[in-house]
PDB file of C-alpha atoms in Angstrom:
ATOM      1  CA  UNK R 160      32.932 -33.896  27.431  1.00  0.00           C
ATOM      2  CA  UNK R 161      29.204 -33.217  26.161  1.00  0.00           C
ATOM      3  CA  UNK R 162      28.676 -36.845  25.790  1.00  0.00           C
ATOM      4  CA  UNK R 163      29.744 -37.535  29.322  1.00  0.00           C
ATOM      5  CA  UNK R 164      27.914 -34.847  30.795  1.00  0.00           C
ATOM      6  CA  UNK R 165      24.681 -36.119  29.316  1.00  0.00           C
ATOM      7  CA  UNK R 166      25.047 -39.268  30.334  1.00  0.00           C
ATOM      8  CA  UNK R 167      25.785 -37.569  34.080  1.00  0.00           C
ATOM      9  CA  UNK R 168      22.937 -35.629  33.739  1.00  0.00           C
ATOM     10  CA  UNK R 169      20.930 -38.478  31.889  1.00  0.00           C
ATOM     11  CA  UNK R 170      22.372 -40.740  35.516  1.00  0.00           C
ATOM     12  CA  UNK R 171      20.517 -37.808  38.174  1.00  0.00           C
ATOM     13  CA  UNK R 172      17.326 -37.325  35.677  1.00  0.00           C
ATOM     14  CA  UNK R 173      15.948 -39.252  32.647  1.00  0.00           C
ATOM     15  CA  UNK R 174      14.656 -35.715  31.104  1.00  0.00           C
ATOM     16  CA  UNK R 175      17.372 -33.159  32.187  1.00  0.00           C
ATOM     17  CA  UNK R 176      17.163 -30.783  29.410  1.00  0.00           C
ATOM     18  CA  UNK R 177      12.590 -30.257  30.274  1.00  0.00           C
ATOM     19  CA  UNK R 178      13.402 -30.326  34.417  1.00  0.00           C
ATOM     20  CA  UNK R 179      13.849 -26.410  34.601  1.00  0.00           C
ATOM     21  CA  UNK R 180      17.270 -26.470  36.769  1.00  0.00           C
ATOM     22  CA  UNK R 181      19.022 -23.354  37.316  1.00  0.00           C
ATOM     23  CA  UNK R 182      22.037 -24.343  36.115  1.00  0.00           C
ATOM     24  CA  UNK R 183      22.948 -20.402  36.087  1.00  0.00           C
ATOM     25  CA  UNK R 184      22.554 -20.965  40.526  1.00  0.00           C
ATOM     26  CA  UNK R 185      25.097 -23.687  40.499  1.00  0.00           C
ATOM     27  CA  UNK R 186      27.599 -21.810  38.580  1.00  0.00           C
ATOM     28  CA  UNK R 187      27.578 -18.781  40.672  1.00  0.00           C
ATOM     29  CA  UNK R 188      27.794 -20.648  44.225  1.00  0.00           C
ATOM     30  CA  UNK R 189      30.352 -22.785  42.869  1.00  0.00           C
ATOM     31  CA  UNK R 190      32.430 -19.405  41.974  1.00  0.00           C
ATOM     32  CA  UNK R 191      31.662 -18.608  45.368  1.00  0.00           C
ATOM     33  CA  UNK R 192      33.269 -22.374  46.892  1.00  0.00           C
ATOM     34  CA  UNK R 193      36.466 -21.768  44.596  1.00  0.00           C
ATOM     35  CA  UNK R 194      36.798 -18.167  45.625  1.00  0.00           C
ATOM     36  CA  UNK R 195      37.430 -20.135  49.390  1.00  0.00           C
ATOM     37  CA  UNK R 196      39.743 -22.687  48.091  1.00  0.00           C
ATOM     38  CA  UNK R 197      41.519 -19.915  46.675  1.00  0.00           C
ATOM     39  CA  UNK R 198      41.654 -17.317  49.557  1.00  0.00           C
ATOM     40  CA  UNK R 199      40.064 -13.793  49.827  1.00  0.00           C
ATOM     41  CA  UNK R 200      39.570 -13.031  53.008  1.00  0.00           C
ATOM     42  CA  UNK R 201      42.214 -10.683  54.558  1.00  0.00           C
ATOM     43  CA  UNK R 202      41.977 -10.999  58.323  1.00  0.00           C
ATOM     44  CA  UNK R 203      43.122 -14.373  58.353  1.00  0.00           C
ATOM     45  CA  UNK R 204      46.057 -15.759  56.341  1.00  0.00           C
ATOM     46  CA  UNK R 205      44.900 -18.256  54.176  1.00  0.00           C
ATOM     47  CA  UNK R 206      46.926 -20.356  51.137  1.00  0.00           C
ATOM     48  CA  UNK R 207      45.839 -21.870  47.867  1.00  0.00           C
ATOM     49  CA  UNK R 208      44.737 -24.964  47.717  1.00  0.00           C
ATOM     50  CA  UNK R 209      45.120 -24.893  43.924  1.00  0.00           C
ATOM     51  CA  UNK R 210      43.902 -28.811  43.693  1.00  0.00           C
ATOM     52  CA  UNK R 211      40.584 -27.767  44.866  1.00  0.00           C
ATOM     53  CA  UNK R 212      40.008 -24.659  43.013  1.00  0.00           C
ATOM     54  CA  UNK R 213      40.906 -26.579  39.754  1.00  0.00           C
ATOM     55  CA  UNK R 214      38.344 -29.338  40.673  1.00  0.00           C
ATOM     56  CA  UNK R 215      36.178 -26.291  41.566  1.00  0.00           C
ATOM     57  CA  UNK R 216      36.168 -25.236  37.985  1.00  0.00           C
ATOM     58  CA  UNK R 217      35.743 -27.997  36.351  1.00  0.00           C
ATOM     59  CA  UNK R 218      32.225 -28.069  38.761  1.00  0.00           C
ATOM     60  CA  UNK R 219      31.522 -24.681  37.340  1.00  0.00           C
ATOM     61  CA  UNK R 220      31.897 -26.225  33.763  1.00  0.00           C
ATOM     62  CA  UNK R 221      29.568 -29.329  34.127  1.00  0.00           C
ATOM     63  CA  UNK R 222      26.943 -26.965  35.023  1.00  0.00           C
ATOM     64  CA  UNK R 223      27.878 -24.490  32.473  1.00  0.00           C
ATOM     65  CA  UNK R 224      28.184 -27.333  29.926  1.00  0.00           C
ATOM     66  CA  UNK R 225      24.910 -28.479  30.645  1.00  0.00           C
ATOM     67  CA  UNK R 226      23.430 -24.821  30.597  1.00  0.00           C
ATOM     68  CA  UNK R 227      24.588 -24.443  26.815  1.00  0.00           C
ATOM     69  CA  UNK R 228      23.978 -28.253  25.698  1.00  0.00           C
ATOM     70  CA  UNK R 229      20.207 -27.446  26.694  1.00  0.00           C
ATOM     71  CA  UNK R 230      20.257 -23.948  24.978  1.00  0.00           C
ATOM     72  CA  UNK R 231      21.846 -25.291  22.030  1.00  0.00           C
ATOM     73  CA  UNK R 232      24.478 -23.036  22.152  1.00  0.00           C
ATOM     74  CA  UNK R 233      27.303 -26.197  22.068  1.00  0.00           C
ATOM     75  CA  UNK R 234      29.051 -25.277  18.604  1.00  0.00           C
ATOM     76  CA  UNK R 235      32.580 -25.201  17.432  1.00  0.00           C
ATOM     77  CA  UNK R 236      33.380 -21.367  18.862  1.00  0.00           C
ATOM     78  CA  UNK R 237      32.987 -22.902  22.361  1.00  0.00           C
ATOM     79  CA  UNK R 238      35.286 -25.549  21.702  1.00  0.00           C
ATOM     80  CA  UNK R 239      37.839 -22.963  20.068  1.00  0.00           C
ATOM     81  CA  UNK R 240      37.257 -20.571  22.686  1.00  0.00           C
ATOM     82  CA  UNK R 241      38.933 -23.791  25.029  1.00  0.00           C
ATOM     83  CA  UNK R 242      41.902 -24.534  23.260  1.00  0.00           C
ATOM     84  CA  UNK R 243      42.886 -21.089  22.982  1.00  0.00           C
ATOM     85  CA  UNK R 244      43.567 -21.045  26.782  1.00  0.00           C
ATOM     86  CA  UNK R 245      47.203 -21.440  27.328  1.00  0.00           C
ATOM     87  CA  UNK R 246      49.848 -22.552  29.811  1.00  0.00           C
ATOM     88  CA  UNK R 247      51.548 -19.926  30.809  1.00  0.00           C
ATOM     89  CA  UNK R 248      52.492 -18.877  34.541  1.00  0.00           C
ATOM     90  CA  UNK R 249      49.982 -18.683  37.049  1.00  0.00           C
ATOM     91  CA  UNK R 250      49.292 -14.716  37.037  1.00  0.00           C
ATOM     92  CA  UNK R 251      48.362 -12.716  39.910  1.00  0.00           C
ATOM     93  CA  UNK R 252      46.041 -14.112  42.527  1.00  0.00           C
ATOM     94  CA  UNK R 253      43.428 -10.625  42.504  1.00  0.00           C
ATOM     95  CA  UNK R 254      43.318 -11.057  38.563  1.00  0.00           C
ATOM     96  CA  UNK R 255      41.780 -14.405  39.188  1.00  0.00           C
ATOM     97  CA  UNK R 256      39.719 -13.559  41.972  1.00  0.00           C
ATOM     98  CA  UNK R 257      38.095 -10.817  39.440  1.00  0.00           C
ATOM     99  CA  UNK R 258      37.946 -12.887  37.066  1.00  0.00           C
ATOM    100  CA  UNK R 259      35.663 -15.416  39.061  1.00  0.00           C
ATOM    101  CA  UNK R 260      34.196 -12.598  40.197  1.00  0.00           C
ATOM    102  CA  UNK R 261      33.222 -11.067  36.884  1.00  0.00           C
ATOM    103  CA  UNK R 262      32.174 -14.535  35.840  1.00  0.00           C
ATOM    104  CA  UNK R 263      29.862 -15.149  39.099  1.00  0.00           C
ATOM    105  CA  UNK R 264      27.905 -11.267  38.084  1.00  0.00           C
ATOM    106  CA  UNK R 265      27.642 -11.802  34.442  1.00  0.00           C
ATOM    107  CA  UNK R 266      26.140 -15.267  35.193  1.00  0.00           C
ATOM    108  CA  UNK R 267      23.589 -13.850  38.067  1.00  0.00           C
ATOM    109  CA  UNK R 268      22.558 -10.526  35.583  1.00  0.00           C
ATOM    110  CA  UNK R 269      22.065 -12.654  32.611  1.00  0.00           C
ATOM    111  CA  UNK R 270      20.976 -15.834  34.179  1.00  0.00           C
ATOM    112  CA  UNK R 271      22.656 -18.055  31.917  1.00  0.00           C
ATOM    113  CA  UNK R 272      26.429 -19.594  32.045  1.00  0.00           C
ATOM    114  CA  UNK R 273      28.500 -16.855  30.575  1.00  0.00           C
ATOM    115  CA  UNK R 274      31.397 -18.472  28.457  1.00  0.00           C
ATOM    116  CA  UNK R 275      33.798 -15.623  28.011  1.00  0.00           C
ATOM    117  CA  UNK R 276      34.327 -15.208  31.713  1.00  0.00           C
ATOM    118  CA  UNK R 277      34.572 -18.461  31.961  1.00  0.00           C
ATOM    119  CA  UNK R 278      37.371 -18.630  29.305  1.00  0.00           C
ATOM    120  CA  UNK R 279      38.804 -15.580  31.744  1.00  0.00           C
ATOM    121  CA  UNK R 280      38.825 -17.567  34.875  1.00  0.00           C
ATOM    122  CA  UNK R 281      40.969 -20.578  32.775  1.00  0.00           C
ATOM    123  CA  UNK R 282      43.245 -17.848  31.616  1.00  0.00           C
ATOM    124  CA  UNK R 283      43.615 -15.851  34.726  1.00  0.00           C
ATOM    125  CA  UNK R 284      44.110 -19.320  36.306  1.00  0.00           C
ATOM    126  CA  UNK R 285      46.048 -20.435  33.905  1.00  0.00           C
ATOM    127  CA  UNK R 286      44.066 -23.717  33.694  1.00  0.00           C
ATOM    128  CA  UNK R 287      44.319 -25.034  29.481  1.00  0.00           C
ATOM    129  CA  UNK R 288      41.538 -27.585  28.091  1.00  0.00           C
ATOM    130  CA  UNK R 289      44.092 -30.687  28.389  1.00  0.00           C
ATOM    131  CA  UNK R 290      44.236 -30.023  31.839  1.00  0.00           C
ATOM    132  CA  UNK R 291      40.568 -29.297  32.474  1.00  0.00           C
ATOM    133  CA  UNK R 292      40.178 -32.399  30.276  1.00  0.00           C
ATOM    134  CA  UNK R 293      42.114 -34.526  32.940  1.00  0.00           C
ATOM    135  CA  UNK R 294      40.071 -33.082  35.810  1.00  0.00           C
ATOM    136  CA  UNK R 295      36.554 -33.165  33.599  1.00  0.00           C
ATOM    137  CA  UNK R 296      37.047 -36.853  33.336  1.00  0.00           C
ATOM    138  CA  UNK R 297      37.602 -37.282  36.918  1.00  0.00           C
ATOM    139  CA  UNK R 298      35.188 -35.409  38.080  1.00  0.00           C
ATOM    140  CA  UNK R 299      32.697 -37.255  36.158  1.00  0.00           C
ATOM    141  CA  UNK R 300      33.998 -40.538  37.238  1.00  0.00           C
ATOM    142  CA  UNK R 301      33.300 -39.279  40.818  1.00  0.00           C
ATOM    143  CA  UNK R 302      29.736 -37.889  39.840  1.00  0.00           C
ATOM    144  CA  UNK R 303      28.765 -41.517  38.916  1.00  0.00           C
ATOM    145  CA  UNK R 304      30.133 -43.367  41.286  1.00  0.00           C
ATOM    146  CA  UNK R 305      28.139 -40.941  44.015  1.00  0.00           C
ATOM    147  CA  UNK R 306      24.855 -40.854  42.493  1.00  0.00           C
ATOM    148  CA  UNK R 307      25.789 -45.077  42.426  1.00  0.00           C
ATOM    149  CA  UNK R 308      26.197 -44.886  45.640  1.00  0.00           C
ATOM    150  CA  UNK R 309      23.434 -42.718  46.940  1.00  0.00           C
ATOM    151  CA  UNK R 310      24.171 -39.232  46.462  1.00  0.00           C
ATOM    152  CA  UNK R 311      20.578 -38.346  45.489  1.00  0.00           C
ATOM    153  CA  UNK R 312      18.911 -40.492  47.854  1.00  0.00           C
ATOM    154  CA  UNK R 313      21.263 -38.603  50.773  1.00  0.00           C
ATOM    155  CA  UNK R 314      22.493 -42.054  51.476  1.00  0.00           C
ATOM    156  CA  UNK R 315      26.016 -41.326  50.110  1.00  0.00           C
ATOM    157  CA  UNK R 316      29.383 -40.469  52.617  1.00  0.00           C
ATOM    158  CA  UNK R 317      31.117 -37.738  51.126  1.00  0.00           C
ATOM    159  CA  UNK R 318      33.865 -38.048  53.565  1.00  0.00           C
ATOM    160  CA  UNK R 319      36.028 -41.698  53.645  1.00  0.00           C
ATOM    161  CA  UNK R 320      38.813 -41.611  56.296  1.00  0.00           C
ATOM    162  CA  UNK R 321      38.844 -38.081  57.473  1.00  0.00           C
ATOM    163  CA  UNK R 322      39.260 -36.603  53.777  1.00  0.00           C
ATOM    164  CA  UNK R 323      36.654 -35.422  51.723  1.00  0.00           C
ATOM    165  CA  UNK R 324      36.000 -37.561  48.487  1.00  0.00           C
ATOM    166  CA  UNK R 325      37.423 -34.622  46.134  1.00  0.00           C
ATOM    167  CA  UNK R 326      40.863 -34.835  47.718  1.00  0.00           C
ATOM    168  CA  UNK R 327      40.731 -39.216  47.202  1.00  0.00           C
ATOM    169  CA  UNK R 328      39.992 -37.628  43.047  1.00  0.00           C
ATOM    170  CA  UNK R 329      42.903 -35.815  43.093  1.00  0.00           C
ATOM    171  CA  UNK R 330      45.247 -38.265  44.409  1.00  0.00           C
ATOM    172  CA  UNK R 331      44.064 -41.132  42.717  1.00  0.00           C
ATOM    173  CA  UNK R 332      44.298 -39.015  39.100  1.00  0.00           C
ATOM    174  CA  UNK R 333      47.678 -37.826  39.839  1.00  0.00           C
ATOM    175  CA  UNK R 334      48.631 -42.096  40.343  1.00  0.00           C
ATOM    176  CA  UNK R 335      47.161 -42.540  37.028  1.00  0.00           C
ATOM    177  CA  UNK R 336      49.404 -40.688  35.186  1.00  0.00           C
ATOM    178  CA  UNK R 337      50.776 -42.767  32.038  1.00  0.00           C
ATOM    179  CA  UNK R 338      47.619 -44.591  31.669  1.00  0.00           C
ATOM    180  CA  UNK R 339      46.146 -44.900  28.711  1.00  0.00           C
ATOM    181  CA  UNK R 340      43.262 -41.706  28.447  1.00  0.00           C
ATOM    182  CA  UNK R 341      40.242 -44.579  27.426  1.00  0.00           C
ATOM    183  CA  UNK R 342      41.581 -46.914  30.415  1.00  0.00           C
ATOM    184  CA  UNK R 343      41.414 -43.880  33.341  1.00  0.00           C
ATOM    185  CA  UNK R 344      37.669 -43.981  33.577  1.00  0.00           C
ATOM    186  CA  UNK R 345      37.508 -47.933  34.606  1.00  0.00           C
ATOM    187  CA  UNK R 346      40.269 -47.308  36.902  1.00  0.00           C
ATOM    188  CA  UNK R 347      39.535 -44.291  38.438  1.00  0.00           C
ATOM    189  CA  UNK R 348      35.626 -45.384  39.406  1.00  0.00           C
ATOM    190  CA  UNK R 349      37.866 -48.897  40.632  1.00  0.00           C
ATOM    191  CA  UNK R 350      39.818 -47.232  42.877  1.00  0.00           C
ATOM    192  CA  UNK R 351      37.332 -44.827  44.265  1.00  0.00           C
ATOM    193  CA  UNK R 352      35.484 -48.231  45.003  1.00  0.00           C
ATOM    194  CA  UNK R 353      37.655 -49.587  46.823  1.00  0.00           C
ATOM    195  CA  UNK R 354      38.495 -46.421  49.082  1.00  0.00           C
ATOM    196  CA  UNK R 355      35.226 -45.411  49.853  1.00  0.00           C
ATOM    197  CA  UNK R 356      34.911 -49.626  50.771  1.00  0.00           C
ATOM    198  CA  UNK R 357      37.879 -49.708  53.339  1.00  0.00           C
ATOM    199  CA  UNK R 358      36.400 -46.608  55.300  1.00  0.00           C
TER     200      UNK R 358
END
């Protein structure tokens, strides 16, 4: 996942790792996008929409991947800290929102991605590294193919026939099931290509 994300981050800016971004910012408003996939609010009955807060935290990981590759803090404890996440039954939903919670403050105070509340949310989800692997690729398959196709420049359409382009990822990943893991990437960018060409 490292070397994707630096060639992501290599994609938006030649010399990432000097450019100063508050990766800590993107982390905490993307708790805060997640927490609205999710539901919170208790006037108004809301569901789940357990697709998007997945792909949600896999947005809070690219920035908090790239927060620790630039610190230097990318070592073998982060990677066991991942597989130690397990599959076990989705727990109960105001665990998780505290969770994202806790992980959104401890990222704010300290200013810097915060990896045990991190490894909370994936617990509290439950969401375990194969699975985050799955998204991680997919979301990074989308990341190029918008800054391809003009996300930077503001030139890029976010939404192709009335769905937003994160609901296209999840259905086009769930129809690649069975393929080969080192074929998905080539695909995946193939078939995003030829959506976001038909609208």
């Amino acid at each position: 996942m490292a070397r994707m994300q630096d060639a992501h981050n290599v994609q938006v800016h030649p010399e990432w790792r000097t450019q100063g971004y508050r990766y800590y910012r993107a982390v905490w408003v993307e708790c805060a996008e997640l927490l609205d996939h999710f539901g919170w609010k208790w006037w108004k009955r809301q569901h789940p929409d357990l697709d998007q807060v997945r792909l949600e935290v896999v947005d809070i990981w690219h920035f908090g991947l790239s927060d620790l590759m630039r610190a230097g803090a990318l070592d073998e404890a982060v990677a066991d800290r991942l597989m130690a996440v397990t599959d076990q039954p989705a727990g109960d939903g105001e665990r998780f929102r505290e969770a994202v919670e806790n992980l959104a403050g401890q990222t704010l105070s300290d200013r810097l991605f915060a990896m045990e509340p991190f490894v909370a949310v994936l617990d509290a989800l439950p969401l375990p590294l194969t699975e985050l692997f799955r998204l991680y690729v997919g979301k990074n398959v989308l990341n190029h193919f918008r800054q391809d196709h003009g996300y930077k420049a503001g030139t890029y359409r976010k939404t192709w026939q009335g769905r937003e382009d994160n609901e296209h990822l999840v259905e086009l990943l769930a129809g690649l099931d069975g393929v080969p893991a080192d074929a998905v990437p080539e695909r995946l960018y193939q078939a995003l290509a030829d959506r976001y060409a038909a609208d």
